[in-house]
CSV table of C-alpha atoms in Angstrom, one decimal:
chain,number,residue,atom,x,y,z
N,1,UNK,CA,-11.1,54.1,-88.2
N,2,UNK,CA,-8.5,56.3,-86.1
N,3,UNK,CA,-8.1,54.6,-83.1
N,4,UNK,CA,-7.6,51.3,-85.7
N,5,UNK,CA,-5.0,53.4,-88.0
N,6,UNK,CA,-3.2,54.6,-84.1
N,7,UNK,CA,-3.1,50.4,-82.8
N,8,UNK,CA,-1.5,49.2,-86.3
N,9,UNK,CA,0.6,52.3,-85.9
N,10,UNK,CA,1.8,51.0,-82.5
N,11,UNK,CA,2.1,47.6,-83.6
N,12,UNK,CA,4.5,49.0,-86.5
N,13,UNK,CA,6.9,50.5,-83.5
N,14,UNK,CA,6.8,47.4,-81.6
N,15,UNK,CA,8.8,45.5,-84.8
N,16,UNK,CA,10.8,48.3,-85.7
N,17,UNK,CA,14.8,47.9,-85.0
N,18,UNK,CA,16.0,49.2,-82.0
N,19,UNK,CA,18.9,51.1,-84.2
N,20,UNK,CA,16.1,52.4,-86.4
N,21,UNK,CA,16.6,56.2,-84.8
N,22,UNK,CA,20.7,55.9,-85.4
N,23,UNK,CA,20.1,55.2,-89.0
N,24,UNK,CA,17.7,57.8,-90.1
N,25,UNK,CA,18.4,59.4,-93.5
N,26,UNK,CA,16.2,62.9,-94.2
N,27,UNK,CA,17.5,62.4,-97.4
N,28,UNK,CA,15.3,59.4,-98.2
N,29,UNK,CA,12.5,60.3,-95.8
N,30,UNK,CA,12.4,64.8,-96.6
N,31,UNK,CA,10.0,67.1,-95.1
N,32,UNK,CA,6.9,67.4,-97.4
N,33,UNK,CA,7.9,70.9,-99.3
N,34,UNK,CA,5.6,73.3,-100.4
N,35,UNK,CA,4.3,71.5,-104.0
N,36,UNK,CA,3.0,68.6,-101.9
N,37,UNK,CA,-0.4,69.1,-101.1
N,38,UNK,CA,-1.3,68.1,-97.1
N,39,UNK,CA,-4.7,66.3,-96.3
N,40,UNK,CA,-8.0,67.9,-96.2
N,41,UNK,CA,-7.7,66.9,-92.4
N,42,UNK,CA,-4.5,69.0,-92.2
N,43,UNK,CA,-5.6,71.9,-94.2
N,44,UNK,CA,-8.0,71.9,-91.4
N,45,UNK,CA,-6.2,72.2,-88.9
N,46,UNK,CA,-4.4,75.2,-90.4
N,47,UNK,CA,-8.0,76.7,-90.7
N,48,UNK,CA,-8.0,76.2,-86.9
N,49,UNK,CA,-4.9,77.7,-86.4
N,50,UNK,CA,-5.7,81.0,-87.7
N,51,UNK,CA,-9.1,81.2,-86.2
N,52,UNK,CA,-7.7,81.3,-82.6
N,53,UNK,CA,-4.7,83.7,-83.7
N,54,UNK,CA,-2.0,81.1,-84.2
N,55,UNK,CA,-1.2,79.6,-87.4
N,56,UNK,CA,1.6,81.7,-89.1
N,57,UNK,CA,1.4,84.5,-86.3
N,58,UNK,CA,2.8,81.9,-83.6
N,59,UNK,CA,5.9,80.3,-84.1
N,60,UNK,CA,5.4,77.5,-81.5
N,61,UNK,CA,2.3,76.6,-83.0
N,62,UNK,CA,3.4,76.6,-86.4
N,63,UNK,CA,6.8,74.4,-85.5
N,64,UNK,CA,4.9,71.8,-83.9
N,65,UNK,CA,2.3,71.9,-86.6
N,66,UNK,CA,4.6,71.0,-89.2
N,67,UNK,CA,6.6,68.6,-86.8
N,68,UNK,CA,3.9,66.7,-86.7
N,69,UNK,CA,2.9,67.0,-90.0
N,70,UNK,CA,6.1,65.2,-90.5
N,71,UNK,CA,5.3,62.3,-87.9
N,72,UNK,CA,2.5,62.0,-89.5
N,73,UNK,CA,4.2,61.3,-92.9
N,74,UNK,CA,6.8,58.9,-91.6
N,75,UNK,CA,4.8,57.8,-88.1
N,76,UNK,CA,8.0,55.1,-87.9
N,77,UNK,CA,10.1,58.6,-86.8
N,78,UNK,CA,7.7,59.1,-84.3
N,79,UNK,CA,7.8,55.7,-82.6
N,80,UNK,CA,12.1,55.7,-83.0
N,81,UNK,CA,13.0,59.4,-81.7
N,82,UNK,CA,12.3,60.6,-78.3
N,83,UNK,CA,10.0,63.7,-78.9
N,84,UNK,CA,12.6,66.8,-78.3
N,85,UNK,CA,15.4,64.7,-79.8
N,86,UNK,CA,13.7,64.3,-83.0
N,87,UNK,CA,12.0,67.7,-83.0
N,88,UNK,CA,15.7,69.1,-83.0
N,89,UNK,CA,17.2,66.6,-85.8
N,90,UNK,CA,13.9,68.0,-88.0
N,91,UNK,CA,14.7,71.1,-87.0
N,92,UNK,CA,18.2,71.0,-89.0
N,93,UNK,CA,16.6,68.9,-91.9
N,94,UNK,CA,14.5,71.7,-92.4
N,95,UNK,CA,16.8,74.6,-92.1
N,96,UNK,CA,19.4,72.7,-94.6
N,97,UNK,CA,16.3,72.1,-97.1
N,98,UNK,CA,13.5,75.1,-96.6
N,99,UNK,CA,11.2,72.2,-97.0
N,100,UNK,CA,9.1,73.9,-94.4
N,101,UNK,CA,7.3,77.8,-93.9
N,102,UNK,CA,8.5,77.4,-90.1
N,103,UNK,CA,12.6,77.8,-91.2
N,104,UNK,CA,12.3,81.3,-89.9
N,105,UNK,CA,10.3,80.5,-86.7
N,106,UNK,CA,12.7,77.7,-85.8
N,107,UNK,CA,15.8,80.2,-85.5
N,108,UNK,CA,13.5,83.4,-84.2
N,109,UNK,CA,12.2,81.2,-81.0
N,110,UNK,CA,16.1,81.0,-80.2
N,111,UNK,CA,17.1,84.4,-80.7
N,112,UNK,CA,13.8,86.0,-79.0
N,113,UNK,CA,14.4,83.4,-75.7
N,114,UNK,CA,18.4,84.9,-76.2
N,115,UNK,CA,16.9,88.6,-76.1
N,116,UNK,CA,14.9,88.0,-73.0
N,117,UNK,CA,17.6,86.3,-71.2
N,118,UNK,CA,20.0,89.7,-72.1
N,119,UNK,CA,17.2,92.5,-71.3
N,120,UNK,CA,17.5,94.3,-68.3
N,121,UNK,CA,15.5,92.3,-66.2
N,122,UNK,CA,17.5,89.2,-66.7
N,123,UNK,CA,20.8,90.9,-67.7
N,124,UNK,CA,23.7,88.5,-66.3
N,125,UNK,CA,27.4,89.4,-67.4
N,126,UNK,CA,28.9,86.6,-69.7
N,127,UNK,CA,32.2,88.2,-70.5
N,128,UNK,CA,34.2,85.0,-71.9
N,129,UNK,CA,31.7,82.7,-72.0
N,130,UNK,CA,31.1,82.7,-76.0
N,131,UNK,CA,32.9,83.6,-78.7
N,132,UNK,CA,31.3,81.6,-81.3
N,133,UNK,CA,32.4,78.3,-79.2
N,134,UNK,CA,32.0,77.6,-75.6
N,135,UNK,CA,34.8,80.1,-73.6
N,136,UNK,CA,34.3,79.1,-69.5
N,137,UNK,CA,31.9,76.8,-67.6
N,138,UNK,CA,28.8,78.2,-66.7
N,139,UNK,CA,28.5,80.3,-63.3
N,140,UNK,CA,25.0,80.0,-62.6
N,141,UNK,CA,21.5,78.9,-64.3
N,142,UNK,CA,20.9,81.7,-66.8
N,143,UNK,CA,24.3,81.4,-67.6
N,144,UNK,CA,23.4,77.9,-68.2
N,145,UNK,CA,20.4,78.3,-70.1
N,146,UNK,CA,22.3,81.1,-72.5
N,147,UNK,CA,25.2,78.5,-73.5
N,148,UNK,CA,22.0,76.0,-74.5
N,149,UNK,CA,20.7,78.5,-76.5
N,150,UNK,CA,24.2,79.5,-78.3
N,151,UNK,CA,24.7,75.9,-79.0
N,152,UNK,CA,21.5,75.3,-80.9
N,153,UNK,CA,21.7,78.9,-83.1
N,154,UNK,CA,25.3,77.3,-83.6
N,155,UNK,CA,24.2,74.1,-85.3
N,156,UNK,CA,21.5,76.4,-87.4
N,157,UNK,CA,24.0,78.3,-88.3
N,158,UNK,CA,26.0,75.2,-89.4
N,159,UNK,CA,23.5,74.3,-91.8
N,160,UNK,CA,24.4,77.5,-93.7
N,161,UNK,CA,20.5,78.7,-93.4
N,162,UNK,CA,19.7,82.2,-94.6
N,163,UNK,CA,17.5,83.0,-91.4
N,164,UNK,CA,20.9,81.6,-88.8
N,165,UNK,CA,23.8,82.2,-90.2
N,166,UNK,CA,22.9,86.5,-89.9
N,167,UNK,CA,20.9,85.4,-86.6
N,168,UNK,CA,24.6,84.1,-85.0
N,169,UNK,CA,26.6,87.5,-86.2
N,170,UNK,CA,23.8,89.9,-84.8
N,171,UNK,CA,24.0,88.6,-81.3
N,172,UNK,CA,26.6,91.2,-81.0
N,173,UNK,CA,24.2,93.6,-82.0
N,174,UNK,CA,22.3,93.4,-78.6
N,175,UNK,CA,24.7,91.4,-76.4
N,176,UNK,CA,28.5,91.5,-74.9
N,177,UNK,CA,29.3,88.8,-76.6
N,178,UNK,CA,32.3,88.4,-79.1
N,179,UNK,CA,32.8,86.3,-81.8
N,180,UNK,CA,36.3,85.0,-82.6
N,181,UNK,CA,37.5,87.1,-86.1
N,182,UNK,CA,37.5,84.1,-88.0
N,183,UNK,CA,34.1,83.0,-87.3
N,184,UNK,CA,32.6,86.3,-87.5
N,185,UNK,CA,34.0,86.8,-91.1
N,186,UNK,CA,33.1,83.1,-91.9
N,187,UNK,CA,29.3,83.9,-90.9
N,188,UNK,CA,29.4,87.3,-92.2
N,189,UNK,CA,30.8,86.2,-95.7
N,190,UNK,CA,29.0,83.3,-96.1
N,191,UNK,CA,25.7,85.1,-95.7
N,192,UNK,CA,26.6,88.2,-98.1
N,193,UNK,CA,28.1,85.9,-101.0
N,194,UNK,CA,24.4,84.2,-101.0
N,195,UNK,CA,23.6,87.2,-102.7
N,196,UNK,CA,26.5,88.1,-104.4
N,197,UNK,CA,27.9,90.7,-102.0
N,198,UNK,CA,30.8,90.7,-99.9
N,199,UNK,CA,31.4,91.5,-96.4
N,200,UNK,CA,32.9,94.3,-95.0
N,201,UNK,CA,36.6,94.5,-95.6
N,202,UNK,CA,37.6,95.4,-91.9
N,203,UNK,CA,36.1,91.5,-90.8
N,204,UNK,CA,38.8,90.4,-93.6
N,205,UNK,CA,41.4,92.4,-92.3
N,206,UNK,CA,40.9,91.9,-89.1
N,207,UNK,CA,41.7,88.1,-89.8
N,208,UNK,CA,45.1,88.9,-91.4
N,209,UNK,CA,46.0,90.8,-88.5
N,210,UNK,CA,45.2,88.7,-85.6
N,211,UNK,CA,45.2,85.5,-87.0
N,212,UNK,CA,47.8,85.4,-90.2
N,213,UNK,CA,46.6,84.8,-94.2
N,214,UNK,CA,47.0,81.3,-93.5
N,215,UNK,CA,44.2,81.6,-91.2
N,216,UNK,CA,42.4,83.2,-94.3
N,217,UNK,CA,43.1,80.8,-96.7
N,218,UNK,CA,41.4,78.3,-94.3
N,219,UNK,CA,38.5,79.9,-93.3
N,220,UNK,CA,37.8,80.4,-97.3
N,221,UNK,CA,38.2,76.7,-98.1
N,222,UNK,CA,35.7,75.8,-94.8
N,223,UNK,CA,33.3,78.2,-96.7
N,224,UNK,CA,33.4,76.7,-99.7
N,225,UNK,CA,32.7,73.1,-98.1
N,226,UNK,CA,30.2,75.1,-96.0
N,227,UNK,CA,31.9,73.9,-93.1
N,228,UNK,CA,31.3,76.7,-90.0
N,229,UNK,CA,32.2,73.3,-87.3
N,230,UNK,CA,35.6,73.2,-88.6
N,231,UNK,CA,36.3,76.9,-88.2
N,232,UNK,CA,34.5,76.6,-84.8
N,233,UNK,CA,36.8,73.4,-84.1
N,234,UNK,CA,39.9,75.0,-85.1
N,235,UNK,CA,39.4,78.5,-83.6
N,236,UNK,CA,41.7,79.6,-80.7
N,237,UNK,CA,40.3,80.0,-77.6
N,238,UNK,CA,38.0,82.8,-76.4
N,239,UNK,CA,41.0,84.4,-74.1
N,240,UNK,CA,42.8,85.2,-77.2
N,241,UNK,CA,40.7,87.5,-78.7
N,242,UNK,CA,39.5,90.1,-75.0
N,243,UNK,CA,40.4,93.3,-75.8
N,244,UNK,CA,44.1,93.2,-74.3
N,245,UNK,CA,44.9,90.4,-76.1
N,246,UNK,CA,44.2,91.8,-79.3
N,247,UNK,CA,45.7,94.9,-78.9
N,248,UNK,CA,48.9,93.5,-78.2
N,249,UNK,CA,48.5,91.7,-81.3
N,250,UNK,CA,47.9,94.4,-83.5
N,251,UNK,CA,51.4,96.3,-81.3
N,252,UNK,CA,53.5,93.2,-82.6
N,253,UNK,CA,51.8,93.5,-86.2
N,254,UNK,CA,53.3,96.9,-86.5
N,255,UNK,CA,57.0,95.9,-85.4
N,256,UNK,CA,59.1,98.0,-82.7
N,257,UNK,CA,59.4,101.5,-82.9
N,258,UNK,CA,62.1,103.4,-84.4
């Protein structure tokens, strides 16, 4: 009965329309969430899971359990996404809906792959490569493999999650990187006002100061339209936030001396 479900299966992706994978909705075709009940095959599997220590105690194993839980649902996905292509676009359907237990997993593979590549066996200087958009090219294959990284906690982030959008601030917790003011405060406030808190004031000010009330004003309305790529978009370049750069912004903010 399997191997006659799989043929019909691949008959089904042989008549399905080339543009089928460009035209997608989540919206009409949403993770199963966590009312729906999966199949006493699937439960199984989660049974199996646990036996050999994975399950909910490893994060690649979960992920690509519920991925395919997913397939499964909708197999015309499967046969119209290459497999890491779609594994990323159900990635951000899942992070924008919590339709899945492995929300959490999906941002802490990034970040813990991000830790390794900054511990001291790996440590690589990256001064001006990130600031919360890409700064300089690249100078050599971790460099390379950090930027990937930073890109994909980026579009997390983007879809306002409450696991990425503190995931993208703290990487200044245990790295030399630098986010721009205005994308810091965006991230930072967004996250607090989730639960009715507000960030710390100096991220505020530190907006006015370097980048005007204007800039503000716009970062507020991008929040409101959860909009982090149009901060991102419109943020100035990573050179005009080093350390000399902004102290010679906060010297013109005071005026001349008397």
């Amino acid at each position: 009965m399997r191997s006659l479900s799989a043929a019909c299966l691949f008959l089904l992706a042989a008549f399905l329309p080339a543009q089928a994978a460009e035209t997608w909705s989540f919206a009409d075709h949403p993770h199963p969430d966590f009312t729906d009940e999966y199949s006493a095959e699937e439960d199984a599997i989660f049974s199996d899971l646990e036996a050999v220590g994975s399950g909910f105690r490893n994060c690649a194993a979960r992920i690509t359990f519920e991925y395919l839980i997913y397939n499964r649902r909708y197999p015309e996905f499967a046969f119209t996404h290459d497999f890491n292509e779609g594994l990323e676009l159900w990635k951000r359907h899942v992070l924008e809906t919590n339709r899945a237990a492995s929300s959490f997993c999906i941002v802490i593979e990034v970040t813990e792959e991000l830790r390794e590549l900054y511990s001291y066996e790996f440590a690589t200087p990256t001064e001006g490569l990130f600031c919360g958009k890409p700064g300089r090219q690249p100078r050599n294959s971790a460099e390379d493999r950090i930027m990937a990284l930073l890109d994909r906690l980026v579009s997390y982030a983007a879809t306002g999650n409450s696991f990425a959008l503190p995931a993208l601030s703290e990487v200044e917790d245990w790295s030399d990187i630098r986010l721009n003011p205005d994308i810091r405060y965006y991230v930072e406030a967004r996250h607090e006002r989730r639960y009715g808190n507000e960030p710390a004031p100096i991220l505020r000010d530190t907006v006015i100061v370097l980048q005007g009330e204007e800039r503000l004003a716009f970062v507020e309305d991008a929040m409101a339209r959860n909009d982090l790529a149009d901060v991102i978009a419109t943020s100035p370049d990573c050179s005009a936030f080093t350390p000399e750069a902004r102290a010679a912004k906060r010297e013109a903010a005071r005026g001349d001396p008397i």
